[in-house]
Short mmCIF file of C-alpha atoms and ligand atoms in Angstrom, two decimals:
data_model
loop_
_atom_site.label_atom_id
_atom_site.label_comp_id
_atom_site.label_asym_id
_atom_site.label_seq_id
_atom_site.Cartn_x
_atom_site.Cartn_y
_atom_site.Cartn_z
CA MET A 1 -12.30 16.81 -23.32
CA GLU A 2 -11.84 13.24 -23.26
CA GLN A 3 -14.26 11.42 -21.79
CA TYR A 4 -14.79 8.03 -19.73
CA ASP A 5 -17.59 5.75 -18.57
CA ILE A 6 -15.31 4.38 -16.11
CA LEU A 7 -12.03 5.86 -14.13
CA ILE A 8 -10.38 3.48 -12.26
CA ILE A 9 -7.63 5.08 -10.18
CA GLY A 10 -5.05 2.19 -9.52
CA GLY A 11 -3.59 -0.77 -10.55
CA GLY A 12 -3.07 -2.91 -7.83
CA ALA A 13 -5.55 -5.63 -6.49
CA ALA A 14 -8.26 -4.03 -6.24
CA GLY A 15 -8.22 -1.97 -9.33
CA ILE A 16 -6.99 -5.03 -11.60
CA SER A 17 -9.53 -6.88 -10.62
CA ALA A 18 -12.57 -3.59 -10.59
CA ALA A 19 -10.91 -2.92 -14.28
CA LYS A 20 -11.38 -7.11 -15.42
CA ALA A 21 -15.62 -6.73 -13.88
CA ALA A 22 -16.59 -3.14 -15.84
CA LYS A 23 -17.45 -5.44 -19.07
CA GLY A 24 -18.51 -3.43 -21.91
CA ALA A 25 -17.74 -0.41 -20.61
CA GLN A 26 -15.21 2.07 -21.93
CA VAL A 27 -12.69 2.62 -18.97
CA LEU A 28 -9.44 3.92 -18.33
CA LEU A 29 -6.93 3.06 -15.30
CA VAL A 30 -4.24 4.87 -14.26
CA ASP A 31 -1.36 4.39 -12.11
CA ARG A 32 0.93 6.90 -10.98
CA LYS A 33 3.79 3.54 -11.13
CA ASN A 34 5.25 1.82 -14.36
CA ALA A 35 3.32 -1.41 -13.23
CA LEU A 36 0.50 -2.20 -12.67
CA GLY A 37 0.27 -4.95 -9.38
CA GLY A 38 0.83 -2.58 -6.95
CA VAL A 39 2.02 -3.83 -3.16
CA LEU A 40 2.48 -7.44 -4.69
CA LEU A 41 5.34 -6.07 -6.39
CA GLN A 42 7.43 -5.59 -3.93
CA CYS A 43 6.94 -8.54 -2.08
CA THR A 44 8.94 -11.64 -2.28
CA HIS A 45 7.35 -13.37 0.88
CA GLN A 46 5.12 -16.22 -0.12
CA GLY A 47 1.85 -16.17 0.74
CA PHE A 48 -0.82 -14.92 -1.26
CA GLY A 49 -3.27 -17.00 -2.77
CA LYS A 50 -2.16 -20.47 -2.85
CA ASN A 51 1.10 -19.93 -1.50
CA LYS A 52 2.92 -17.59 -3.65
CA SER A 53 4.95 -14.81 -3.95
CA GLY A 54 3.15 -11.27 -4.70
CA ILE A 55 5.13 -10.57 -7.63
CA GLU A 56 3.83 -14.25 -8.61
CA TYR A 57 0.91 -14.13 -7.91
CA ALA A 58 0.63 -10.32 -9.93
CA ALA A 59 1.65 -11.76 -12.35
CA ASP A 60 -1.32 -14.22 -12.75
CA LEU A 61 -3.79 -11.25 -12.15
CA ILE A 62 -2.56 -9.69 -15.27
CA LYS A 63 -1.99 -11.85 -17.58
CA ASP A 64 -6.04 -12.02 -18.22
CA PHE A 65 -5.95 -7.95 -18.40
CA PRO A 66 -8.74 -6.53 -20.54
CA GLN A 67 -6.45 -4.89 -24.00
CA GLU A 68 -9.70 -3.23 -24.07
CA VAL A 69 -9.27 -1.24 -21.01
CA SER A 70 -7.10 2.48 -21.91
CA LEU A 71 -3.90 1.79 -19.33
CA THR A 72 -2.23 5.12 -18.77
CA LEU A 73 1.04 4.11 -16.50
CA ASN A 74 3.65 6.97 -14.88
CA THR A 75 0.55 8.89 -14.04
CA THR A 76 -0.79 10.49 -11.17
CA VAL A 77 -4.53 11.40 -10.61
CA LEU A 78 -4.13 15.20 -8.85
CA SER A 79 -7.34 16.06 -8.50
CA ILE A 80 -10.70 15.64 -8.94
CA SER A 81 -14.13 17.22 -9.33
CA LYS A 82 -17.87 17.13 -8.12
CA ASP A 83 -18.36 18.14 -11.50
CA ARG A 84 -16.83 14.41 -12.63
CA THR A 85 -13.63 15.86 -14.31
CA ALA A 86 -10.56 14.44 -12.62
CA LEU A 87 -7.20 16.43 -13.71
CA LEU A 88 -3.88 14.56 -14.51
CA SER A 89 -0.18 14.80 -14.64
CA GLY A 90 1.74 12.47 -16.49
CA LYS A 91 5.16 11.94 -17.52
CA GLU A 92 4.80 12.01 -21.14
CA PHE A 93 1.61 14.33 -21.82
CA GLY A 94 1.65 17.07 -18.26
CA LEU A 95 -1.27 17.85 -17.05
CA ARG A 96 -4.23 16.22 -18.65
CA GLU A 97 -7.94 16.42 -17.97
CA ILE A 98 -10.46 14.06 -18.38
CA ARG A 99 -14.51 13.27 -17.57
CA PHE A 100 -15.98 10.70 -16.27
CA SER A 101 -19.44 8.71 -15.20
CA GLN A 102 -18.56 6.15 -12.84
CA LEU A 103 -15.11 7.19 -10.51
CA ILE A 104 -13.54 3.35 -8.95
CA LEU A 105 -11.47 5.07 -6.24
CA ALA A 106 -8.65 1.64 -5.56
CA THR A 107 -5.36 3.67 -4.84
CA GLY A 108 -4.16 0.93 -1.68
CA CYS A 109 -3.03 3.23 1.73
CA ARG A 110 0.57 4.46 3.01
CA GLU A 111 1.97 3.98 5.64
CA ILE A 112 2.40 6.18 8.75
CA PRO A 113 5.83 7.33 8.45
CA MET A 114 7.82 8.72 12.27
CA GLY A 115 7.21 12.77 11.98
CA ALA A 116 3.46 11.47 12.58
CA LEU A 117 3.95 10.03 16.00
CA PRO A 118 5.24 11.85 19.19
CA ILE A 119 8.78 10.99 18.72
CA ALA A 120 11.56 12.99 20.15
CA GLY A 121 14.92 13.47 19.14
CA THR A 122 16.03 14.76 14.97
CA ARG A 123 15.37 13.48 12.16
CA PRO A 124 18.75 11.44 11.62
CA LYS A 125 19.64 9.16 8.05
CA GLY A 126 17.95 4.80 8.89
CA VAL A 127 14.59 5.85 9.58
CA TYR A 128 12.23 5.14 6.97
CA THR A 129 9.18 3.47 6.67
CA ALA A 130 8.66 -0.92 6.95
CA GLY A 131 6.66 -0.56 3.39
CA GLN A 132 9.66 1.71 2.36
CA MET A 133 12.24 -0.64 3.35
CA GLN A 134 10.33 -3.47 1.71
CA ALA A 135 10.71 -1.38 -1.17
CA MET A 136 14.45 -1.07 -1.07
CA MET A 137 15.41 -4.08 -0.70
CA ASN A 138 13.14 -6.47 -2.84
CA LEU A 139 13.03 -3.94 -5.77
CA HIS A 140 16.44 -2.59 -5.71
CA GLY A 141 18.27 -4.51 -3.92
CA HIS A 142 19.63 -2.57 -0.64
CA THR A 143 21.04 -3.98 2.74
CA PRO A 144 20.11 -1.82 5.50
CA GLU A 145 22.72 -1.57 7.97
CA GLY A 146 22.05 -3.78 11.34
CA PRO A 147 20.75 -3.59 14.31
CA VAL A 148 17.77 -2.78 13.27
CA VAL A 149 14.46 -1.75 15.51
CA ILE A 150 11.76 -2.15 14.01
CA LEU A 151 8.79 -0.02 15.64
CA GLY A 152 5.46 -2.10 15.75
CA SER A 153 4.58 -6.20 15.11
CA GLY A 154 2.25 -5.96 13.05
CA ASP A 155 2.10 -8.37 9.14
CA LEU A 156 4.51 -5.59 7.85
CA GLY A 157 6.54 -5.72 10.39
CA LEU A 158 6.99 -8.94 11.27
CA ILE A 159 7.66 -9.33 7.92
CA MET A 160 10.61 -7.39 7.63
CA ALA A 161 11.74 -8.86 10.70
CA LYS A 162 11.83 -12.15 9.67
CA GLN A 163 13.76 -11.09 6.62
CA LEU A 164 16.33 -8.69 7.42
CA ALA A 165 16.89 -11.57 10.40
CA GLN A 166 17.32 -14.01 7.05
CA ALA A 167 20.23 -11.18 6.06
CA GLY A 168 22.19 -11.83 9.11
CA LEU A 169 21.08 -8.61 10.66
CA ALA A 170 20.18 -8.65 14.93
CA VAL A 171 16.48 -7.37 15.21
CA THR A 172 14.83 -5.72 17.56
CA LEU A 173 10.91 -5.66 17.56
CA VAL A 174 9.09 -2.90 19.63
CA GLU A 175 4.85 -3.11 19.75
CA LYS A 176 3.12 -0.58 22.20
CA LYS A 177 0.32 -3.46 23.48
CA ASP A 178 0.98 -6.23 26.34
CA HIS A 179 1.22 -9.02 23.19
CA CYS A 180 2.95 -9.36 19.70
CA GLY A 181 0.64 -8.40 16.43
CA GLY A 182 -0.12 -10.01 13.31
CA MET A 183 -1.16 -13.01 12.10
CA ILE A 184 -0.34 -16.17 13.41
CA LYS A 185 2.23 -17.39 10.01
CA ASN A 186 4.04 -14.47 10.62
CA GLN A 187 4.81 -14.63 13.90
CA ARG A 188 6.26 -17.82 13.23
CA CYS A 189 9.80 -16.43 12.84
CA LEU A 190 10.28 -15.11 16.40
CA LYS A 191 10.55 -18.75 16.52
CA GLU A 192 13.06 -18.96 14.09
CA PHE A 193 15.27 -16.27 14.24
CA PRO A 194 16.44 -14.40 17.06
CA ILE A 195 14.91 -11.43 17.02
CA ARG A 196 14.42 -9.80 20.33
CA LEU A 197 10.27 -8.91 21.06
CA ILE A 198 9.74 -5.62 23.48
CA CYS A 199 5.81 -5.90 24.31
CA GLY A 200 4.11 -3.32 26.31
CA ASP A 201 6.20 -0.46 25.38
CA THR A 202 6.99 1.96 22.96
CA ILE A 203 9.92 4.24 21.14
CA THR A 204 9.25 7.53 22.53
CA GLU A 205 13.11 9.06 21.41
CA VAL A 206 15.51 8.28 18.80
CA HIS A 207 19.56 9.68 18.89
CA GLY A 208 22.58 10.09 16.40
CA TYR A 209 22.69 12.73 13.45
CA PRO A 210 23.27 12.22 10.79
CA GLN A 211 22.80 8.53 11.14
CA ILE A 212 20.96 7.28 14.05
CA SER A 213 22.40 6.04 17.01
CA GLY A 214 20.17 4.23 18.60
CA CYS A 215 16.37 4.92 20.29
CA THR A 216 15.24 4.51 23.59
CA THR A 217 11.48 3.61 24.65
CA ALA A 218 9.00 5.19 27.71
CA LYS A 219 9.90 2.41 29.83
CA GLY A 220 13.71 3.82 29.68
CA ILE A 221 14.88 0.88 27.57
CA THR A 222 17.90 2.12 25.48
CA ILE A 223 18.85 0.06 22.25
CA PRO A 224 21.22 0.92 20.03
CA CYS A 225 20.84 0.29 16.63
CA SER A 226 21.74 1.79 12.98
CA THR A 227 18.28 1.59 11.50
CA LEU A 228 14.67 1.78 12.56
CA LEU A 229 11.98 0.69 10.75
CA ILE A 230 8.33 2.35 11.20
CA ALA A 231 5.55 -0.67 11.01
CA ALA A 232 3.13 1.66 13.11
CA GLY A 233 0.18 0.82 10.65
CA LEU A 234 -1.98 1.92 7.44
CA VAL A 235 -4.08 4.90 6.32
CA PRO A 236 -6.86 4.25 3.65
CA GLU A 237 -5.81 6.51 1.15
CA ARG A 238 -8.32 8.62 0.19
CA GLU A 239 -7.84 12.61 0.00
CA LEU A 240 -8.60 12.70 -3.06
CA ILE A 241 -12.75 11.94 -2.55
CA PHE A 242 -12.74 14.05 0.82
CA GLY A 243 -16.40 15.46 0.70
CA MET A 244 -17.87 12.73 -2.19
CA GLU A 245 -18.52 9.74 -0.63
CA LYS A 246 -21.55 10.25 -0.74
CA TYR A 247 -22.33 10.40 -4.75
CA ASP A 248 -23.74 7.43 -6.49
CA TRP A 249 -20.99 7.74 -9.34
CA LEU A 250 -18.17 6.66 -6.30
CA HIS A 251 -17.02 3.47 -5.83
CA ILE A 252 -14.06 2.90 -3.09
CA CYS A 253 -12.96 -1.07 -2.68
CA GLY A 254 -9.46 -2.60 -1.42
CA ASN A 255 -6.97 -0.94 0.77
CA CYS A 256 -8.28 2.53 0.23
CA ASN A 257 -11.69 0.86 1.47
CA THR A 258 -10.27 -0.88 5.11
CA VAL A 259 -6.17 -2.23 5.22
CA HIS A 260 -7.22 -5.65 4.04
CA PRO A 261 -4.69 -8.86 5.58
CA MET A 262 -5.60 -11.03 2.19
CA VAL A 263 -5.85 -10.12 -1.22
CA GLU A 264 -8.14 -12.46 -2.13
CA ALA A 265 -10.85 -9.31 0.28
CA VAL A 266 -9.32 -6.96 -2.02
CA ILE A 267 -9.85 -8.82 -5.51
CA ASN A 268 -13.26 -9.31 -4.21
CA GLU A 269 -14.26 -6.07 -3.29
CA GLY A 270 -12.51 -4.70 -6.96
CA LYS A 271 -14.79 -7.33 -9.20
CA LEU A 272 -17.88 -5.70 -7.20
CA SER A 273 -17.04 -2.52 -7.42
CA GLY A 274 -16.81 -3.02 -11.42
CA VAL A 275 -19.98 -4.34 -11.39
CA ALA A 276 -21.44 -1.92 -9.62
CA ALA A 277 -19.81 0.75 -11.72
CA CYS A 278 -21.24 -0.56 -14.80
CA ASN A 279 -24.85 -1.76 -13.32
CA ASN A 280 -24.75 2.54 -12.72
CA LEU A 281 -23.84 3.52 -16.18
CA ARG A 282 -26.97 1.13 -17.43
CA GLY A 283 -29.06 2.56 -14.95
CA SER A 284 -27.48 6.13 -16.50
CA LEU A 285 -28.49 5.22 -20.04
C1 LIG B 301 3.69 -6.00 2.79
C2 LIG B 301 2.38 -6.40 2.86
C3 LIG B 301 2.25 -7.45 2.71
C4 LIG B 301 0.75 -8.23 2.28
N1 LIG B 301 1.29 -10.28 2.64
C5 LIG B 301 -0.09 -10.74 2.29
C6 LIG B 301 0.10 -12.17 2.22
O1 LIG B 301 0.81 -12.40 2.43
N2 LIG B 301 -1.00 -12.31 2.25
C7 LIG B 301 -2.34 -12.04 1.06
O2 LIG B 301 -2.81 -12.27 0.82
N3 LIG B 301 -1.56 -10.77 1.64
C8 LIG B 301 -0.75 -10.07 2.32
N4 LIG B 301 -0.97 -8.22 1.82
C9 LIG B 301 -2.37 -7.72 1.56
C10 LIG B 301 -2.79 -6.94 -0.06
O3 LIG B 301 -1.56 -7.93 -0.55
C11 LIG B 301 -2.89 -6.33 -0.06
O4 LIG B 301 -4.05 -5.77 1.19
C12 LIG B 301 -3.33 -5.83 -1.67
O5 LIG B 301 -2.96 -6.37 -2.82
C13 LIG B 301 -4.05 -4.22 -1.99
O6 LIG B 301 -4.00 -4.05 -3.19
P1 LIG B 301 -5.00 -2.52 -3.16
O7 LIG B 301 -4.62 -2.33 -4.90
O8 LIG B 301 -6.09 -1.95 -2.39
O9 LIG B 301 -3.96 -1.60 -2.84
P2 LIG B 301 -2.29 -1.45 -3.93
O10 LIG B 301 -1.67 -2.50 -4.42
O11 LIG B 301 -1.40 -0.29 -2.52
O12 LIG B 301 -2.43 -0.47 -5.56
C14 LIG B 301 -2.72 1.03 -5.41
C15 LIG B 301 -2.13 1.80 -6.49
O13 LIG B 301 -3.01 2.86 -6.86
C16 LIG B 301 -1.91 3.75 -6.75
N5 LIG B 301 -2.13 5.31 -6.37
C17 LIG B 301 -2.59 5.56 -5.54
N6 LIG B 301 -2.79 6.65 -5.57
C18 LIG B 301 -2.57 7.26 -6.80
C19 LIG B 301 -2.72 8.13 -7.81
N7 LIG B 301 -3.22 9.57 -7.07
N8 LIG B 301 -2.99 8.05 -8.76
C20 LIG B 301 -2.33 7.25 -9.50
N9 LIG B 301 -2.19 5.85 -8.68
C21 LIG B 301 -2.18 6.26 -7.55
C22 LIG B 301 0.01 2.58 -6.36
O14 LIG B 301 0.50 3.92 -7.36
C23 LIG B 301 -1.15 1.71 -6.52
O15 LIG B 301 -0.47 1.09 -7.50
C24 LIG B 301 -0.45 -7.82 2.09
C25 LIG B 301 0.10 -6.65 2.37
C26 LIG B 301 0.97 -5.27 2.32
C27 LIG B 301 1.38 -4.17 2.54
#
């Protein structure tokens, strides 16, 4: 069986930084996508580092990616075992098992979908998570049908509200808190565009089948729409290491540790994980 000093799962900002910091070790980085960069690759808005887009920021980050790191893209880690083996499934080689000494988990986070929320009604066409729509618009050039309702006014909800309003669509944000969420810089779109914001309310029912035609809130407001985006939160992606959090060979960084609004914090955690994994290796040698 192939053996590596360090296995890094995830090639976003955290995994890339960990790989750069893991100097002198035999490292394998695995990502299920076909390119390094993670969520940065779908962010066309400015605000990363010195006001770069996520795509530009990722390009800079990848420039000096160490050649000695083995990189396996289009490959998903299916499971991790306590005996320090990992089962990989890749386009080119099918199933493959590897051994590792240290594991760096940099798997990012996932969005909460409509199915996980107490929303009545059918499951019609036109309902997406906000991140899915961001990828569809920025990577595949798709523009959804308006009007659009967005559930959740955190950073992702606001970023999508701005982008959709810029595309000329009517947008309504529904926020269960009594005030808008997200960073001040992302809230500016509410002044720049005619985006409707309903606070202290939430969506409890969707209408229409097979295509969504509207939704109703807890306070009884019915909002006609052709698209509903769920921006109701992000959950760290850690199922792979369930029950293993206490092992000293495991290092967790980036959004799978805690959801970070700024990329700099993710990069720092990635670096720390890379260094900690190397220190552990030296200790064990
Ligand atoms: C919509 C949005 C807007 C943002 N805007 C800003 C901003 O303006 N400014 C700023 O500084 N920061 C911003 N951030 C924050 C920052 O960009 C992110 O926190 C950071 O890029 C996350 O990096 P990560 O490596 O932790 O996760 P990700 O980038 O999500 O990387 C995780 C990687 O792991 C891979 N993966 C997961 N599971 C597996 C598996 N089982 N097998 C193989 N591969 C796997 C995924 O394919 C992915 O490539 C934004 C974040 C989001 C989501």
